Amino acid sequence: MFRRHLVSLAALAFAASLAPLAVAQGQDIKIAHIYSKTGPLEAYGKQTQTGLMMGLSYATGGSMAINGRKIVVIEKDDQGKPDLGKNLLAAAYGDDKVDMAVGPTASPVALAMLPVAEEYKKILLVEPAVADSITGEKWNKYIFRTGRNSSQDAIANAVAVDKDGVSIVTMAQDSAFGRDGVKAYKEAIKKAKVVHEEYLPPATTDFTAGAQRMIDKLKGQPGRKIIFIIWAGGNPFKIADMDLKRYGIEIATGGNILPAMVAYKQFPGMEGAAYYYFGMPKNVVNDAMVASHYQQFKSPPDFFTAGGFSSAMALVTALKKTNGDTNTNKLISTMEGMSFDTPKGKMTFRKEDHQAMQSMYHFKIKLDPAFAWGVPELIREIKPEEMNVPIRNKR
């Protein structure tokens, strides 16, 4: 009888040891998506949300579950406001008990959120905020980023215009996004000469005064003269109303969302580098996303749709590797150095700063009556190994 009692106790102990595993397997995997559902970058945020949900469905084969655990996405609107974003992330980690978070849209919001991830010891996967400082001096080990950073943008865009005898003026928003972008761009320029930096309020609509200052700096320069624009939202191409051609001044910029690229039709032949355009990458993931987007929305996926999709691919790849275990330290060790498929091809989280190394696309704008926007025609894919992206954190 004593032996039977011992056997019963052992069976109970074994069952008890399995109970946490069973509970863990049954619990939802909670992901907070904090983004600009409203505010100045609303268009960017909504695309990211669309891409994230499409990506989670694709990566899980439509099940929206991993190892028996259902994926639940909790949406929060930061409105583009840093303090609000910070509070929403704290509430997501503390009250909603999310396992990880994705977002935000704007760099100033991301910078406010970084210490919250460290405080709660939970992963924040940054998508699509761009400022270098996010994976640079403000970084901590809980931060990963699938979005490109300012240096990747800058190095790729320098490819298009960095030649001897070229004079460049930069025009950017007076924000972390704009200033980090210009800093990285200047570092990437080796042959051309940056003769002036023009910073304007992020919500600028009247560009007359800024355009005149830039014209004054460039018009007397010999050789090719370029205004390179780093801008999010609005229509900075209004500077073209100042008749730049009269002074032999060109405009150059990176890729953008399709509505913003309607303005590119004014500049056939303009070169730059894009993070994404639906017709450029050739891989099965992009093919699937484009087909699905056309089916659901009767239109191609846009710039930030690809980013949201990429963030989903990263999370599901990591969670599959951990068999659905959401332990933060296990996820960090899994994700460091991890490669994963995206609509842009393969990305890899660099171990040193958790920045996703990824391709960029050198383009030239062509006019095509079938499209309402200036079409970025691919000149060549700039591979991750071609870009010497600085490690800027102090790990």
PDB file of C-alpha atoms in Angstrom, residues 54 276-279 281 284-296 299-301 309 343:
ATOM      1  CA  MET A  54      -1.042  39.487 -43.889  1.00  0.00           C
ATOM      2  CA  TYR A 276      10.772  48.606 -51.456  1.00  0.00           C
ATOM      3  CA  TYR A 277       8.624  48.790 -54.563  1.00  0.00           C
ATOM      4  CA  PHE A 278       6.322  45.887 -55.316  1.00  0.00           C
ATOM      5  CA  GLY A 279       7.722  45.240 -58.796  1.00  0.00           C
ATOM      6  CA  PRO A 281      12.030  41.946 -55.563  1.00  0.00           C
ATOM      7  CA  VAL A 284       8.146  33.650 -53.531  1.00  0.00           C
ATOM      8  CA  VAL A 285       7.263  35.689 -50.438  1.00  0.00           C
ATOM      9  CA  ASN A 286       6.907  38.905 -52.425  1.00  0.00           C
ATOM     10  CA  ASP A 287       4.921  37.094 -55.116  1.00  0.00           C
ATOM     11  CA  ALA A 288       2.534  35.778 -52.444  1.00  0.00           C
ATOM     12  CA  MET A 289       2.135  39.175 -50.768  1.00  0.00           C
ATOM     13  CA  VAL A 290       1.521  41.005 -54.042  1.00  0.00           C
ATOM     14  CA  ALA A 291      -1.048  38.417 -55.187  1.00  0.00           C
ATOM     15  CA  SER A 292      -2.831  38.451 -51.820  1.00  0.00           C
ATOM     16  CA  HIS A 293      -2.898  42.256 -51.690  1.00  0.00           C
ATOM     17  CA  TYR A 294      -4.344  42.516 -55.195  1.00  0.00           C
ATOM     18  CA  GLN A 295      -6.958  39.936 -54.243  1.00  0.00           C
ATOM     19  CA  GLN A 296      -7.993  41.750 -51.042  1.00  0.00           C
ATOM     20  CA  SER A 299      -4.175  47.339 -55.653  1.00  0.00           C
ATOM     21  CA  PRO A 300      -0.463  46.554 -55.158  1.00  0.00           C
ATOM     22  CA  PRO A 301       1.112  46.460 -51.689  1.00  0.00           C
ATOM     23  CA  PHE A 309       4.940  41.718 -43.501  1.00  0.00           C
ATOM     24  CA  PRO A 343       9.144  40.221 -49.406  1.00  0.00           C
TER      25      PRO A 343
END
